[in-house]
mmCIF file of C-alpha atoms in Angstrom:
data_model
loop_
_atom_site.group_PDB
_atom_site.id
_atom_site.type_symbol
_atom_site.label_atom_id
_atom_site.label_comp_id
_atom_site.label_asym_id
_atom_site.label_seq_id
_atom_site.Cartn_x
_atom_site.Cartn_y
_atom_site.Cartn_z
ATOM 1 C CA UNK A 15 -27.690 27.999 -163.399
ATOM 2 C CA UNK A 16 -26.409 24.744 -163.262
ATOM 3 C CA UNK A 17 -28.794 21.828 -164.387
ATOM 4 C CA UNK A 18 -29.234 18.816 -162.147
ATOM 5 C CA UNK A 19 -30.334 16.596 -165.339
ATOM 6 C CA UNK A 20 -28.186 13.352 -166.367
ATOM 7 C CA UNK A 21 -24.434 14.723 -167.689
ATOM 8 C CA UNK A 22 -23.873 11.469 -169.631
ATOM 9 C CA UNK A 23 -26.689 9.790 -171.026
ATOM 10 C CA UNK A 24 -26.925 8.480 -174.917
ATOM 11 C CA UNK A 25 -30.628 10.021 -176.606
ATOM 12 C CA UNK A 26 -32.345 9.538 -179.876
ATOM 13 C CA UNK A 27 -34.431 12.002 -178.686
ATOM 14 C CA UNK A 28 -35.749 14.526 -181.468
ATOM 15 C CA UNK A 29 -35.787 17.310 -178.955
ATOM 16 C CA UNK A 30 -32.683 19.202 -177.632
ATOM 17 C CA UNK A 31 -34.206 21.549 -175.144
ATOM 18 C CA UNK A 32 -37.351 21.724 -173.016
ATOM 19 C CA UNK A 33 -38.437 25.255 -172.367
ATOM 20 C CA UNK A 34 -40.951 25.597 -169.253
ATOM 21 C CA UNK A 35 -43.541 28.222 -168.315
ATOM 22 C CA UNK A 36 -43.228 28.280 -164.669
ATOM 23 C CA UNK A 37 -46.623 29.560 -162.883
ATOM 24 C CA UNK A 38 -49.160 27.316 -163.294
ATOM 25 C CA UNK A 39 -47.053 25.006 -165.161
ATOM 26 C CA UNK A 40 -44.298 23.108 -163.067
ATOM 27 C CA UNK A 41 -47.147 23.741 -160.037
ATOM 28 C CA UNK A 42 -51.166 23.338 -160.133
ATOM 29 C CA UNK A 43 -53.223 26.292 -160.565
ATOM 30 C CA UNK A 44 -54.826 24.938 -157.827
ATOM 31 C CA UNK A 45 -52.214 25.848 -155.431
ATOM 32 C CA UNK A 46 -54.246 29.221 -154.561
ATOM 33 C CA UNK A 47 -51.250 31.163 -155.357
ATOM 34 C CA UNK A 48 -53.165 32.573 -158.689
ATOM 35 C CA UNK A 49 -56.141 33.770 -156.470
ATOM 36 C CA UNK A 50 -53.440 36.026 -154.054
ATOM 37 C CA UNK A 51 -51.290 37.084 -157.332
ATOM 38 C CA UNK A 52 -55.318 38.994 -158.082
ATOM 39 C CA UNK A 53 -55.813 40.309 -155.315
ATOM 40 C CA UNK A 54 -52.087 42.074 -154.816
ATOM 41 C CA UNK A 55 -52.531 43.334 -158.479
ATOM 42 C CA UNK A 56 -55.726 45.363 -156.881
ATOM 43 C CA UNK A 57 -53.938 46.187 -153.485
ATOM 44 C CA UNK A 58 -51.033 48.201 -155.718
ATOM 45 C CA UNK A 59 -53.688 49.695 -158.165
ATOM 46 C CA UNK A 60 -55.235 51.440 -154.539
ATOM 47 C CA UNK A 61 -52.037 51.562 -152.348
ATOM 48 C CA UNK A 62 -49.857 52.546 -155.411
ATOM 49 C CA UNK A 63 -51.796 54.253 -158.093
ATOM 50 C CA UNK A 64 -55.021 55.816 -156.198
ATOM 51 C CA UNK A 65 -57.735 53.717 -157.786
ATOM 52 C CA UNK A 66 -61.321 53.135 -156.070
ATOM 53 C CA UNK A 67 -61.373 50.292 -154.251
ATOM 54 C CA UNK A 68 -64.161 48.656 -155.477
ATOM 55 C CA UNK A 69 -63.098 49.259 -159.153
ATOM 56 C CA UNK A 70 -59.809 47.688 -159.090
ATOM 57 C CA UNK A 71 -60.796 44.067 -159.972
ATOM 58 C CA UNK A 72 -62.103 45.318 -163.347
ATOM 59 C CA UNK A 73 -59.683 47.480 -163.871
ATOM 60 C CA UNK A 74 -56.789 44.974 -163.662
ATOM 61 C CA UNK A 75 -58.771 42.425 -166.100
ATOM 62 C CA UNK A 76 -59.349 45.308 -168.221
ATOM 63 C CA UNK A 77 -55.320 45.946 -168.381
ATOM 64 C CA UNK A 78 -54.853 42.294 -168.734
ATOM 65 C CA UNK A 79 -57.009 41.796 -171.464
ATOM 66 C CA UNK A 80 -55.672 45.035 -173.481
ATOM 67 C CA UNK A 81 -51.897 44.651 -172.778
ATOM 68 C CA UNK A 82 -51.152 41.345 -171.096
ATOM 69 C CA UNK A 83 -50.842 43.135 -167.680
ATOM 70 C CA UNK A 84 -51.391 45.515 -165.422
ATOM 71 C CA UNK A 85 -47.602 46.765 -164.661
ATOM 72 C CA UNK A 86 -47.436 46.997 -169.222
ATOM 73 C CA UNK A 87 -51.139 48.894 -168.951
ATOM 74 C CA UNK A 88 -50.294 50.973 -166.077
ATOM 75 C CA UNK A 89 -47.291 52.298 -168.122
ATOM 76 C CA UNK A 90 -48.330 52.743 -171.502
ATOM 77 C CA UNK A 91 -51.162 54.637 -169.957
ATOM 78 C CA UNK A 92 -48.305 57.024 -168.513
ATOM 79 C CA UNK A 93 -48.421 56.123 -165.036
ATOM 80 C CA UNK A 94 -44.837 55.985 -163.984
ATOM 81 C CA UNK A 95 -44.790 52.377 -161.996
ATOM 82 C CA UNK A 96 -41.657 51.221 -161.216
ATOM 83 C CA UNK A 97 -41.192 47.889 -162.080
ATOM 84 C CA UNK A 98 -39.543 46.451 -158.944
ATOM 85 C CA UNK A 99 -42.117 48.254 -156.874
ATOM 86 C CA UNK A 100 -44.523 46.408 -158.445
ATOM 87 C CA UNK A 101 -42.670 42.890 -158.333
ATOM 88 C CA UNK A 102 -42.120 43.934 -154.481
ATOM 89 C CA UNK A 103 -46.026 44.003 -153.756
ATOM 90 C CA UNK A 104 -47.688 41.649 -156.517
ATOM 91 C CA UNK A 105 -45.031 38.900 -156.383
ATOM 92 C CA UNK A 106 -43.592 39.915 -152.787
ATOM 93 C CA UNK A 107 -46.477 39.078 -150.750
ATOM 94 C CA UNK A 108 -47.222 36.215 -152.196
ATOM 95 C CA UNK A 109 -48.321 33.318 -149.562
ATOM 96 C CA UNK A 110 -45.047 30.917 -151.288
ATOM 97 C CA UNK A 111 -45.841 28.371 -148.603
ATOM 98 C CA UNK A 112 -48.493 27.577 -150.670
ATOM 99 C CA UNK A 113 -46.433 25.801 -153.262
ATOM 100 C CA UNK A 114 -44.987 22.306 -151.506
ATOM 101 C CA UNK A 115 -41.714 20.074 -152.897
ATOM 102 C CA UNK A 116 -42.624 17.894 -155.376
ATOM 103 C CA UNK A 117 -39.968 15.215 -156.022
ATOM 104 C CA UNK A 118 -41.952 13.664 -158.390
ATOM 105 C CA UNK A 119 -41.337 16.768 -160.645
ATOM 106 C CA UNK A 120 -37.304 16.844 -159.451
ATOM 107 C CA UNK A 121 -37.357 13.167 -161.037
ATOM 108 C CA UNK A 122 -38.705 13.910 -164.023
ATOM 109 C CA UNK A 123 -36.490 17.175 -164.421
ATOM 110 C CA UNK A 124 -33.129 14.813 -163.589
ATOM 111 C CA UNK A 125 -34.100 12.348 -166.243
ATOM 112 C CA UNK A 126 -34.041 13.596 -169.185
ATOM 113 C CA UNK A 127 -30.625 15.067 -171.177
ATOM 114 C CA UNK A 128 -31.869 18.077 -172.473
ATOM 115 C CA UNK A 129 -31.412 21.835 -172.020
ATOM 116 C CA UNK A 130 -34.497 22.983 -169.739
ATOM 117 C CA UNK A 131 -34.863 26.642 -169.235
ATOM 118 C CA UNK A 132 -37.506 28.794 -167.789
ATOM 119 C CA UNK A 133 -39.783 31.064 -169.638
ATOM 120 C CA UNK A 134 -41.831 33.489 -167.550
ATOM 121 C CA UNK A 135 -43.737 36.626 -166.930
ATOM 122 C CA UNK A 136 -42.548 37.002 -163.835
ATOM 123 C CA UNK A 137 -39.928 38.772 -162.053
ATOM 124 C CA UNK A 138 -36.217 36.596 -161.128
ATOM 125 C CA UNK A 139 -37.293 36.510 -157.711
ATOM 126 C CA UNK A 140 -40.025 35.413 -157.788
ATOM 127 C CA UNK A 141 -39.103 32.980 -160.619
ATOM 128 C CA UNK A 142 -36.495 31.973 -158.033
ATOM 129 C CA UNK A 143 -38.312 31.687 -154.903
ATOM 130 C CA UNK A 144 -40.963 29.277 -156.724
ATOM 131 C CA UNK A 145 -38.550 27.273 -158.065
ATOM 132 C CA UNK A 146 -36.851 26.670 -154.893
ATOM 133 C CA UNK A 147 -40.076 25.834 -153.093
ATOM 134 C CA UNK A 148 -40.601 23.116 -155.562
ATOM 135 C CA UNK A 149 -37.489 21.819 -154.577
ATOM 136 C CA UNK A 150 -35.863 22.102 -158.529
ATOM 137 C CA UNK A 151 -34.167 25.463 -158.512
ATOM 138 C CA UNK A 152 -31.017 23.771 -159.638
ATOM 139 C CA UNK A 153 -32.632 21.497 -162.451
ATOM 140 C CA UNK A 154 -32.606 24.222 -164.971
ATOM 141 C CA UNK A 155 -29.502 25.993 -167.129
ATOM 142 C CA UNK A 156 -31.279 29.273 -167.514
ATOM 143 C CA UNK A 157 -33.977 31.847 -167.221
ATOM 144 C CA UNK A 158 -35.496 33.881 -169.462
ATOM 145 C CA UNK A 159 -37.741 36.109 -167.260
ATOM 146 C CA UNK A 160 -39.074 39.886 -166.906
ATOM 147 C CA UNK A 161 -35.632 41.336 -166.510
ATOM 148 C CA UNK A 162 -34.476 39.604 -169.417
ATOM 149 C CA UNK A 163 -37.450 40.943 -171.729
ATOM 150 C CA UNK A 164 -37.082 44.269 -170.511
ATOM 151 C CA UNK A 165 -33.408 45.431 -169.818
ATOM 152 C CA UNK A 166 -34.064 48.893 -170.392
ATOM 153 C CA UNK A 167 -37.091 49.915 -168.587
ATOM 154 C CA UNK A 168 -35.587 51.672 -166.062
ATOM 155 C CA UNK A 169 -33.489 53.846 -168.263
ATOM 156 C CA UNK A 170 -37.033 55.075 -169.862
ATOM 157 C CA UNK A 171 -37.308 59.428 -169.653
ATOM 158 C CA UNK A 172 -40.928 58.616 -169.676
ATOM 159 C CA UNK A 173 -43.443 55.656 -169.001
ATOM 160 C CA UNK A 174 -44.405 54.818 -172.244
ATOM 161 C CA UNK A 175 -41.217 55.106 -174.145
ATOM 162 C CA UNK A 176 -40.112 51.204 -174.100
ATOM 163 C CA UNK A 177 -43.500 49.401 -173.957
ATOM 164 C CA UNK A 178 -43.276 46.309 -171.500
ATOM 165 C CA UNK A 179 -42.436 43.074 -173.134
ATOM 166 C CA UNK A 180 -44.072 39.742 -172.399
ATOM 167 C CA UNK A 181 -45.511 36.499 -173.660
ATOM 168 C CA UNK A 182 -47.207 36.141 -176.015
ATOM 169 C CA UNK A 183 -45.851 38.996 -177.816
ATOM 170 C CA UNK A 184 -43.724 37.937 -180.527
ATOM 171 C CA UNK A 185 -41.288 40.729 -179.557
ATOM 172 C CA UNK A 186 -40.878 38.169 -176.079
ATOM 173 C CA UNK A 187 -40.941 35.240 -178.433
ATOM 174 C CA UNK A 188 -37.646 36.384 -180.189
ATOM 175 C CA UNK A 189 -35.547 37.485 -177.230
ATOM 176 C CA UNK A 190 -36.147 34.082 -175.518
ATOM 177 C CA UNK A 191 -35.072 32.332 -178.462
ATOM 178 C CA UNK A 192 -32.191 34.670 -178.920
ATOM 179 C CA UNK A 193 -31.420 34.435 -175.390
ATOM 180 C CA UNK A 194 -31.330 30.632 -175.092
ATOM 181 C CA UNK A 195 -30.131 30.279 -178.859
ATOM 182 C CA UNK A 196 -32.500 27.323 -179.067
ATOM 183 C CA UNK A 197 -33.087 25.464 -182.320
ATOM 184 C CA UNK A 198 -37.120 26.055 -181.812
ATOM 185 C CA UNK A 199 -37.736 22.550 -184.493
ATOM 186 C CA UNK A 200 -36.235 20.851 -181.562
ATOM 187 C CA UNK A 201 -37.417 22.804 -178.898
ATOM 188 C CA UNK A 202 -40.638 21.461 -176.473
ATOM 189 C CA UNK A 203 -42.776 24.502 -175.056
ATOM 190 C CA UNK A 204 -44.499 23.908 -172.596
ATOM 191 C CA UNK A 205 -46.990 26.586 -171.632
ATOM 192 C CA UNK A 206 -50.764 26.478 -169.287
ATOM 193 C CA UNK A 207 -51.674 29.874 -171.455
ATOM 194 C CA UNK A 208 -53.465 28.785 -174.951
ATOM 195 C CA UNK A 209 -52.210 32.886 -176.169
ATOM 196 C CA UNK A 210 -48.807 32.047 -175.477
ATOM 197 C CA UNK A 211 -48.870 28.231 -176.846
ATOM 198 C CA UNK A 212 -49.995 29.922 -179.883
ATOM 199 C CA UNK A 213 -46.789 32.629 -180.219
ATOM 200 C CA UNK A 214 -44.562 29.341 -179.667
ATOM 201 C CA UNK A 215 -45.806 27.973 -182.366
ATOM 202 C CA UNK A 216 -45.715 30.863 -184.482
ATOM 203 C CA UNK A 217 -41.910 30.943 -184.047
ATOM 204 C CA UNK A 218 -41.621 27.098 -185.095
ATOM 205 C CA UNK A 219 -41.534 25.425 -181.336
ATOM 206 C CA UNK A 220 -43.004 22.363 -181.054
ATOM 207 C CA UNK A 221 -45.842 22.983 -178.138
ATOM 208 C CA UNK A 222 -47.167 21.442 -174.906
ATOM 209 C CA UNK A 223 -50.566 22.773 -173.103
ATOM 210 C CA UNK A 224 -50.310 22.308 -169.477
ATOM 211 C CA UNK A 225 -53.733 21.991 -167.295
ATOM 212 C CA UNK A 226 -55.681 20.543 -170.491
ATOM 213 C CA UNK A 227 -56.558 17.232 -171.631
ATOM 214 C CA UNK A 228 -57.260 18.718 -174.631
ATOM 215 C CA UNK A 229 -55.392 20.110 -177.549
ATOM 216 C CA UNK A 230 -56.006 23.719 -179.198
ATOM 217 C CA UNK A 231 -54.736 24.003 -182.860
ATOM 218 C CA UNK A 232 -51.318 25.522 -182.065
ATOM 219 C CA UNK A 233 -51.030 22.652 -179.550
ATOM 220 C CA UNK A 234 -49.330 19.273 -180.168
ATOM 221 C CA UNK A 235 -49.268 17.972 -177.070
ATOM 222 C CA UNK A 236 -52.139 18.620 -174.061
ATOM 223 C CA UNK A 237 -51.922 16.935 -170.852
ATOM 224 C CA UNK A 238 -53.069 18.101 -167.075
ATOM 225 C CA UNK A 239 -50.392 17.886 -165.021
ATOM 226 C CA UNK A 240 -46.720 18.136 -166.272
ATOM 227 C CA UNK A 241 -45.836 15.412 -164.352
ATOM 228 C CA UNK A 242 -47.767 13.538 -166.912
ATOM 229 C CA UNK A 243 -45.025 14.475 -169.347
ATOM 230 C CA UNK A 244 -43.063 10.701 -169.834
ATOM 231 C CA UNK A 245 -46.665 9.651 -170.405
ATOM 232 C CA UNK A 246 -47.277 12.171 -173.467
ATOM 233 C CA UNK A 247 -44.428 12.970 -174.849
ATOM 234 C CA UNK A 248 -42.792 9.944 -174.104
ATOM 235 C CA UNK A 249 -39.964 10.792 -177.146
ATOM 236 C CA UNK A 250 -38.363 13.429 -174.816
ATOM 237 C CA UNK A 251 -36.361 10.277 -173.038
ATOM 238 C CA UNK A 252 -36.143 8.457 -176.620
ATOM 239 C CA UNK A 253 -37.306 8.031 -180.562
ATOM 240 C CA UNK A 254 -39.599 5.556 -180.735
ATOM 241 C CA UNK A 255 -39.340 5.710 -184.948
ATOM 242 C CA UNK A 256 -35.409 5.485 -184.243
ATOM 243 C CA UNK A 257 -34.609 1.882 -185.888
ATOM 244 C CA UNK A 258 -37.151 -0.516 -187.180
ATOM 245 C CA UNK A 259 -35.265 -3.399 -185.702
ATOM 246 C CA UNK A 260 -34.458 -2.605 -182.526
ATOM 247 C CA UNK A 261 -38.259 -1.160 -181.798
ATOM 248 C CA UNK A 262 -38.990 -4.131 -178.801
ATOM 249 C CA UNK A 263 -35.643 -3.005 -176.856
ATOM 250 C CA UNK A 264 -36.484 1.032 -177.174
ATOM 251 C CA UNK A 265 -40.036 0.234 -176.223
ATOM 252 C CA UNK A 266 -38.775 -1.620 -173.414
ATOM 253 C CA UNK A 267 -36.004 0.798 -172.272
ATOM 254 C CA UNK A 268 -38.940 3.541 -172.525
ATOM 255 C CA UNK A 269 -41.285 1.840 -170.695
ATOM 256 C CA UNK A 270 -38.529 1.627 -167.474
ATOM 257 C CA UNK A 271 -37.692 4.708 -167.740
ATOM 258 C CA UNK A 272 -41.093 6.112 -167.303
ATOM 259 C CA UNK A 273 -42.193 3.827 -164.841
ATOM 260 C CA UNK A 274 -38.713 5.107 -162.687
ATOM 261 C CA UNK A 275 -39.813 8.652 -163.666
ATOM 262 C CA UNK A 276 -43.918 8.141 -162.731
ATOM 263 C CA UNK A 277 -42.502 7.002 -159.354
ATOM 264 C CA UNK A 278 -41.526 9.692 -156.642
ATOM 265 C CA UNK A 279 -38.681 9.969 -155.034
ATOM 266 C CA UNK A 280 -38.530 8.375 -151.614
ATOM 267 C CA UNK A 281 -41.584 6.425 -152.766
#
């Protein structure tokens, strides 16, 4: 993908790449698309697999809670759930009017210098059709998605023979990092999931939580919108340690750039 950020632009910053959990993390948890990503899991667990209506709920929280989703439960349990079948009803009916432009997020995403790559759960397409509903699908240089965690599912004789891999398995920590060759002691993670801010730290990234004002352990940064990003992590844009003497024109410089950033486009 090609990245809309700034091609020529001088940083002290002590991060290289910015790697972004997408759902519920570049848009608000709020947007109602959670609530309809539920309730498609339980229409494929009746439509698809057979279960009782009225014991689908549990059983999907029961999957999530055991192996990080239904589609990884479903399989190692040896039902034979294709992958893209799945996508097609749990992320393909998803109401993706829901999530609205937000140039105050393109801004932000065009500012800064480094790498920024996507790190999801989710499918390409839907990783795609998000992304271009927020109106940044070209502000990134890569994805690291489903697909890319789990190449060889559909070569599997049986169900269960390649278990499905996602966050915040440390199996999914490694392939992104091999995938995006990252250096993870200059990497930012940003992540609204507390299990998967965790497994970024256990692989050395330094961490963001998204939707919290306040940190976990595994967390250095915490802030509630990721718009609020200049404000918090402020050394993404520059170093504010970088040069004793020259500490009033940085903090100046900084200060601009985040008020440009904190203002939306078209404002």
């Amino acid at each position: 993908m090609e990245s809309c950020s700034k091609s020529a632009r001088e940083s002290s910053s002590p991060f290289d790449s910015l790697l972004f959990d997408l759902d519920d993390t570049l848009y608000s948890s709020k947007t109602g698309i959670g609530e309809s990503l539920k309730k498609n899991i339980d229409d494929f667990l009746v439509e698809r697999c057979g279960f009782p209506l009225d014991k689908a709920s549990s059983l999907r929280v029961e999957l999530f809670k055991k192996y990080g989703s239904s589609l990884a439960g479903l399989r190692a349990l040896g039902y034979d759930v294709d992958a893209d079948d799945y996508h097609s009803v749990v992320h393909g009916r998803l109401p993706y009017h829901l999530i609205k432009p937000d140039p105050q997020l393109r801004n932000l995403l065009r500012s800064t210098a480094q790498r920024k790559i996507i790190f999801t759960n989710s499918d390409r397409t839907h990783a795609m059709r998000a992304l271009k509903r927020l109106g940044v699908e070209d502000c990134f240089d890569q994805i690291v998605c489903f697909e890319t965690m789990n190449p060889n599912l559909s070569e599997a004789a049986r169900p269960d023979e390649f278990p499905v891999v996602l966050k915040p398995s440390p199996e999914a920590m490694q392939i992104a990092l091999r995938e995006t060759r990252v250096d993870p002691r200059r990497t930012l993670f940003l992540d609204d999931n507390v299990r998967n801010i965790a497994a970024g730290k256990a692989v050395g990234l330094r961490t963001a939580l998204v939707g919290k004002t306040v940190k976990t352990k595994e967390a250095d940064y915490a802030m509630d919108t990721v718009n609020n990003l200049p404000k918090v992590v402020p050394e993404v844009w520059v170093n504010p340690t970088d040069g004793a003497g020259s500490d009033q024109i940085i903090n100046t410089a900084r200060n601009n750039e985040i008020d440009s950033i904190l203002t939306p486009v078209g404002a």
